[in-house]
Coordinates of C-alpha atoms and ligand atoms in Angstrom, one line a residue:
M1 CA 101.4 94.1 78.3
P2 CA 99.2 95.5 75.7
R3 CA 100.2 99.2 75.3
V4 CA 98.0 101.7 77.7
I5 CA 97.6 105.6 77.1
A6 CA 96.9 107.1 80.9
P7 CA 95.7 111.0 79.6
S8 CA 96.9 113.4 82.3
M9 CA 93.8 115.0 83.6
L10 CA 96.0 117.9 84.4
S11 CA 96.2 119.3 80.7
A12 CA 91.9 119.1 80.7
D13 CA 90.4 122.1 80.5
F14 CA 88.8 122.6 84.3
G15 CA 86.2 124.7 83.2
Q16 CA 84.8 121.4 81.2
L17 CA 86.3 118.8 83.2
E18 CA 82.8 116.6 82.6
R19 CA 83.5 116.8 78.9
D20 CA 87.2 115.7 79.1
C21 CA 86.3 112.8 81.5
R22 CA 83.5 111.9 78.7
M23 CA 85.8 112.3 76.0
V24 CA 89.1 110.1 77.8
N25 CA 86.0 107.1 78.3
R26 CA 85.2 107.5 74.5
S27 CA 88.9 107.5 73.8
V28 CA 91.2 104.4 73.1
A29 CA 92.8 105.6 76.4
G30 CA 93.3 102.5 79.5
W31 CA 93.4 105.1 82.4
F32 CA 93.1 108.3 83.7
H33 CA 96.4 109.7 85.2
L34 CA 96.0 112.3 88.1
D35 CA 98.5 114.4 89.0
V36 CA 98.4 115.6 92.3
M37 CA 100.8 118.2 94.0
D38 CA 101.2 119.7 96.8
G39 CA 103.4 122.9 96.3
L40 CA 106.4 121.3 98.4
F41 CA 107.6 118.1 96.8
V42 CA 106.9 119.9 93.7
P43 CA 107.1 124.0 93.2
N44 CA 103.5 123.7 92.0
I45 CA 100.0 123.2 93.2
S46 CA 97.7 121.2 91.0
F47 CA 94.3 119.6 92.5
G48 CA 93.3 117.6 95.4
F49 CA 90.3 115.2 96.7
P50 CA 87.6 117.6 95.2
V51 CA 88.8 117.4 92.0
C52 CA 90.0 113.7 91.8
E53 CA 86.2 112.9 93.5
A54 CA 84.5 114.5 90.7
I55 CA 86.8 112.4 87.9
A56 CA 86.1 109.3 89.4
R57 CA 82.5 110.4 89.4
V58 CA 82.3 110.0 85.6
A59 CA 85.6 108.0 84.7
K60 CA 84.6 104.6 83.4
K61 CA 88.1 103.3 83.3
P62 CA 91.1 102.9 85.9
L63 CA 92.0 106.0 88.1
D64 CA 96.0 106.4 88.2
A65 CA 97.0 108.5 91.1
H66 CA 100.4 110.0 90.9
L67 CA 101.3 111.6 94.1
M68 CA 103.9 114.4 93.8
I69 CA 103.6 115.4 97.4
V70 CA 105.4 115.0 100.9
E71 CA 104.5 112.6 103.3
P72 CA 102.4 110.4 101.0
W73 CA 101.5 108.1 103.2
N74 CA 99.3 110.2 105.0
Y75 CA 96.8 110.4 102.0
V76 CA 97.3 106.7 100.7
A77 CA 93.9 105.6 102.3
R78 CA 92.1 108.7 100.8
F79 CA 92.9 107.8 97.9
A80 CA 91.7 104.1 97.9
R81 CA 88.1 105.3 99.4
L82 CA 88.0 107.8 96.1
G83 CA 88.4 104.6 94.0
V84 CA 92.1 104.6 93.1
Q85 CA 93.2 101.7 91.4
Y86 CA 96.7 102.3 91.1
L87 CA 98.6 104.8 92.8
S88 CA 102.0 106.1 92.7
F89 CA 104.3 107.8 95.1
H90 CA 107.7 109.2 94.9
Y91 CA 110.8 107.8 95.9
E92 CA 112.4 110.7 96.9
A93 CA 110.0 111.7 99.3
C94 CA 110.7 108.5 101.5
S95 CA 113.4 107.1 103.4
D96 CA 114.0 103.6 102.9
R97 CA 112.0 102.6 106.1
R98 CA 108.7 104.6 104.8
L99 CA 108.9 103.5 101.4
R100 CA 108.7 100.2 102.7
S101 CA 105.6 100.8 104.7
T102 CA 103.9 102.9 102.4
I103 CA 104.2 100.1 99.7
R104 CA 102.8 97.8 102.3
L105 CA 100.0 100.4 102.9
V106 CA 98.7 100.8 99.4
R107 CA 99.0 97.2 98.8
D108 CA 96.6 96.8 102.0
C109 CA 94.3 99.8 100.8
G110 CA 94.1 97.3 97.9
M111 CA 95.6 99.4 95.1
R112 CA 98.5 98.3 93.0
V113 CA 101.5 100.3 94.2
G114 CA 104.0 102.3 92.0
V115 CA 107.3 104.5 92.8
A116 CA 108.0 107.2 91.0
V117 CA 111.1 108.3 90.0
N118 CA 112.7 111.9 89.3
P119 CA 115.0 112.7 86.1
E120 CA 118.2 112.6 88.6
T121 CA 117.4 109.6 90.6
P122 CA 119.1 106.6 88.9
A123 CA 117.8 103.3 88.2
E124 CA 120.0 101.7 90.3
C125 CA 117.9 102.7 93.2
L126 CA 115.3 100.8 92.6
I127 CA 117.0 97.4 92.5
P128 CA 116.0 96.3 96.2
W129 CA 112.1 97.7 95.2
L130 CA 111.3 96.0 92.2
R131 CA 110.3 92.8 93.0
H132 CA 107.8 94.4 95.9
I133 CA 105.8 97.0 93.9
D134 CA 103.7 96.9 90.8
Y135 CA 105.2 99.7 88.5
V136 CA 107.8 102.1 88.1
V137 CA 107.3 105.4 87.1
V138 CA 110.1 106.8 85.0
M139 CA 109.7 110.6 85.0
G140 CA 110.6 112.0 81.4
V141 CA 110.8 115.7 82.8
H142 CA 111.0 117.3 86.2
P143 CA 107.8 116.6 87.8
G144 CA 105.7 119.6 88.3
Y145 CA 104.2 120.7 84.9
S146 CA 102.9 119.7 82.1
G147 CA 103.6 120.6 78.3
Q148 CA 107.8 120.4 79.1
Q149 CA 110.2 118.8 77.1
Y150 CA 111.3 115.3 76.8
I151 CA 114.6 114.5 78.5
P152 CA 116.1 112.6 76.1
E153 CA 118.2 110.4 78.7
T154 CA 114.9 109.1 80.0
T155 CA 115.1 106.4 77.1
E156 CA 118.4 105.0 78.3
K157 CA 116.8 104.9 82.0
V158 CA 113.5 102.9 80.8
A159 CA 116.3 100.4 79.1
V160 CA 118.4 99.5 81.6
L161 CA 114.9 99.2 84.2
G162 CA 113.8 97.1 81.4
E163 CA 116.9 95.3 82.2
M164 CA 117.2 94.9 85.7
I165 CA 113.2 93.8 85.9
A166 CA 114.1 91.2 83.1
T167 CA 116.9 90.0 85.2
L168 CA 115.1 89.6 88.9
D169 CA 112.4 88.3 86.7
A170 CA 109.9 90.8 88.5
D171 CA 106.1 91.1 88.1
C172 CA 106.5 95.2 87.4
F173 CA 105.5 97.4 84.7
I174 CA 107.0 100.8 83.4
E175 CA 105.2 103.7 83.4
V176 CA 107.0 106.5 81.3
D177 CA 105.4 109.7 82.4
G178 CA 106.3 113.5 80.8
G179 CA 107.3 114.5 77.4
V180 CA 105.5 111.5 75.8
S181 CA 104.8 111.6 72.0
T182 CA 104.2 109.4 68.8
R183 CA 108.1 110.4 68.3
N184 CA 109.2 108.5 71.6
I185 CA 106.4 106.2 72.3
A186 CA 107.1 103.1 70.2
E187 CA 110.9 103.1 71.2
L188 CA 110.1 103.4 74.5
E189 CA 107.9 100.5 74.4
R190 CA 110.2 98.4 73.0
L191 CA 112.8 99.1 75.6
G192 CA 110.1 97.6 78.3
A193 CA 107.3 100.5 79.2
G194 CA 103.9 99.6 78.7
V195 CA 102.0 102.5 80.2
F196 CA 102.3 106.1 78.6
V197 CA 101.1 108.9 80.4
A198 CA 99.9 112.1 77.6
G199 CA 98.9 115.6 78.9
S200 CA 100.0 117.7 76.3
A201 CA 100.0 115.1 73.4
A202 CA 96.6 114.6 74.1
F203 CA 94.7 117.3 75.4
A204 CA 96.9 120.1 73.3
A205 CA 95.9 118.5 69.9
E206 CA 93.0 120.1 68.4
R207 CA 91.5 116.5 67.7
P208 CA 92.3 114.6 71.2
L209 CA 90.5 111.4 70.3
A210 CA 92.5 111.3 67.3
A211 CA 95.8 112.2 69.1
I212 CA 95.0 109.4 71.9
R213 CA 94.6 107.1 69.1
A214 CA 97.7 107.9 67.3
L215 CA 99.6 107.5 70.5
R216 CA 98.1 104.0 71.3
D217 CA 98.8 103.2 67.3
A218 CA 102.3 105.0 66.7
Ligands
DX5_1 C1 104.5 116.2 85.2 C2 103.2 115.2 85.4 C3 102.9 114.5 84.4 C4 102.6 115.6 83.0 C5 102.7 115.2 81.8 O1 104.3 116.5 86.5 O2 103.4 114.1 86.3 O3 101.9 113.7 84.3 O4 100.9 116.2 83.4 O5 102.4 116.2 80.8 P1 103.1 116.0 79.6 O6 102.4 114.8 78.9 O7 102.5 117.4 78.5 O8 104.5 116.0 79.6
ZN2 ZN1 101.8 112.1 86.5

């Protein structure tokens, strides 16, 4: 797949949310990444439906919602109604039974389904699921905050997952979320990743449009 950059709106200026959404519309970014946190699954609270709705009204590109919440299955239908096209939830938030039923629920609601894994969760945990999901979200940082340092072991995990997906001939792409920069993006892509979330690398830059282009072209 051609490289997709998904700016994380968590790093936008919420006082200028419309301006920042329009910037993403104008940029070479492929998707909008929406980080939803509940203060339970992660030690932080980000934003919920009203903010996602405000972004959805302005966004001219697909919305990729990343649920860092407990009991994600309770909110799947509402994200679908908002117009979200890609919905990921965490492996660590689910029993096997819930994982199976939530994957089905996301699909039944018409969205592509992703399963996100924390840095401590081994890639092998995903083996039974790779043929049943559209994408894996490999966290490059501990979920909860943007602007953290990339955890170097993430690179090896992406390599292992890339090989697993090829071996299983699974129709599944890899999204890397957290700590993505022009320093690591090309190698991660070479190892099999296709979608790259960028919070601080996009929004903390002096010229976000140029920063997003640099990520796309690095
Ligand atoms: C972390 C979020 C990420 C984060 C990325 O919990 O899921 O999407 O905002 O931010 P950076 O790119 O700054 O690591
Ligand atoms: Zn995210």
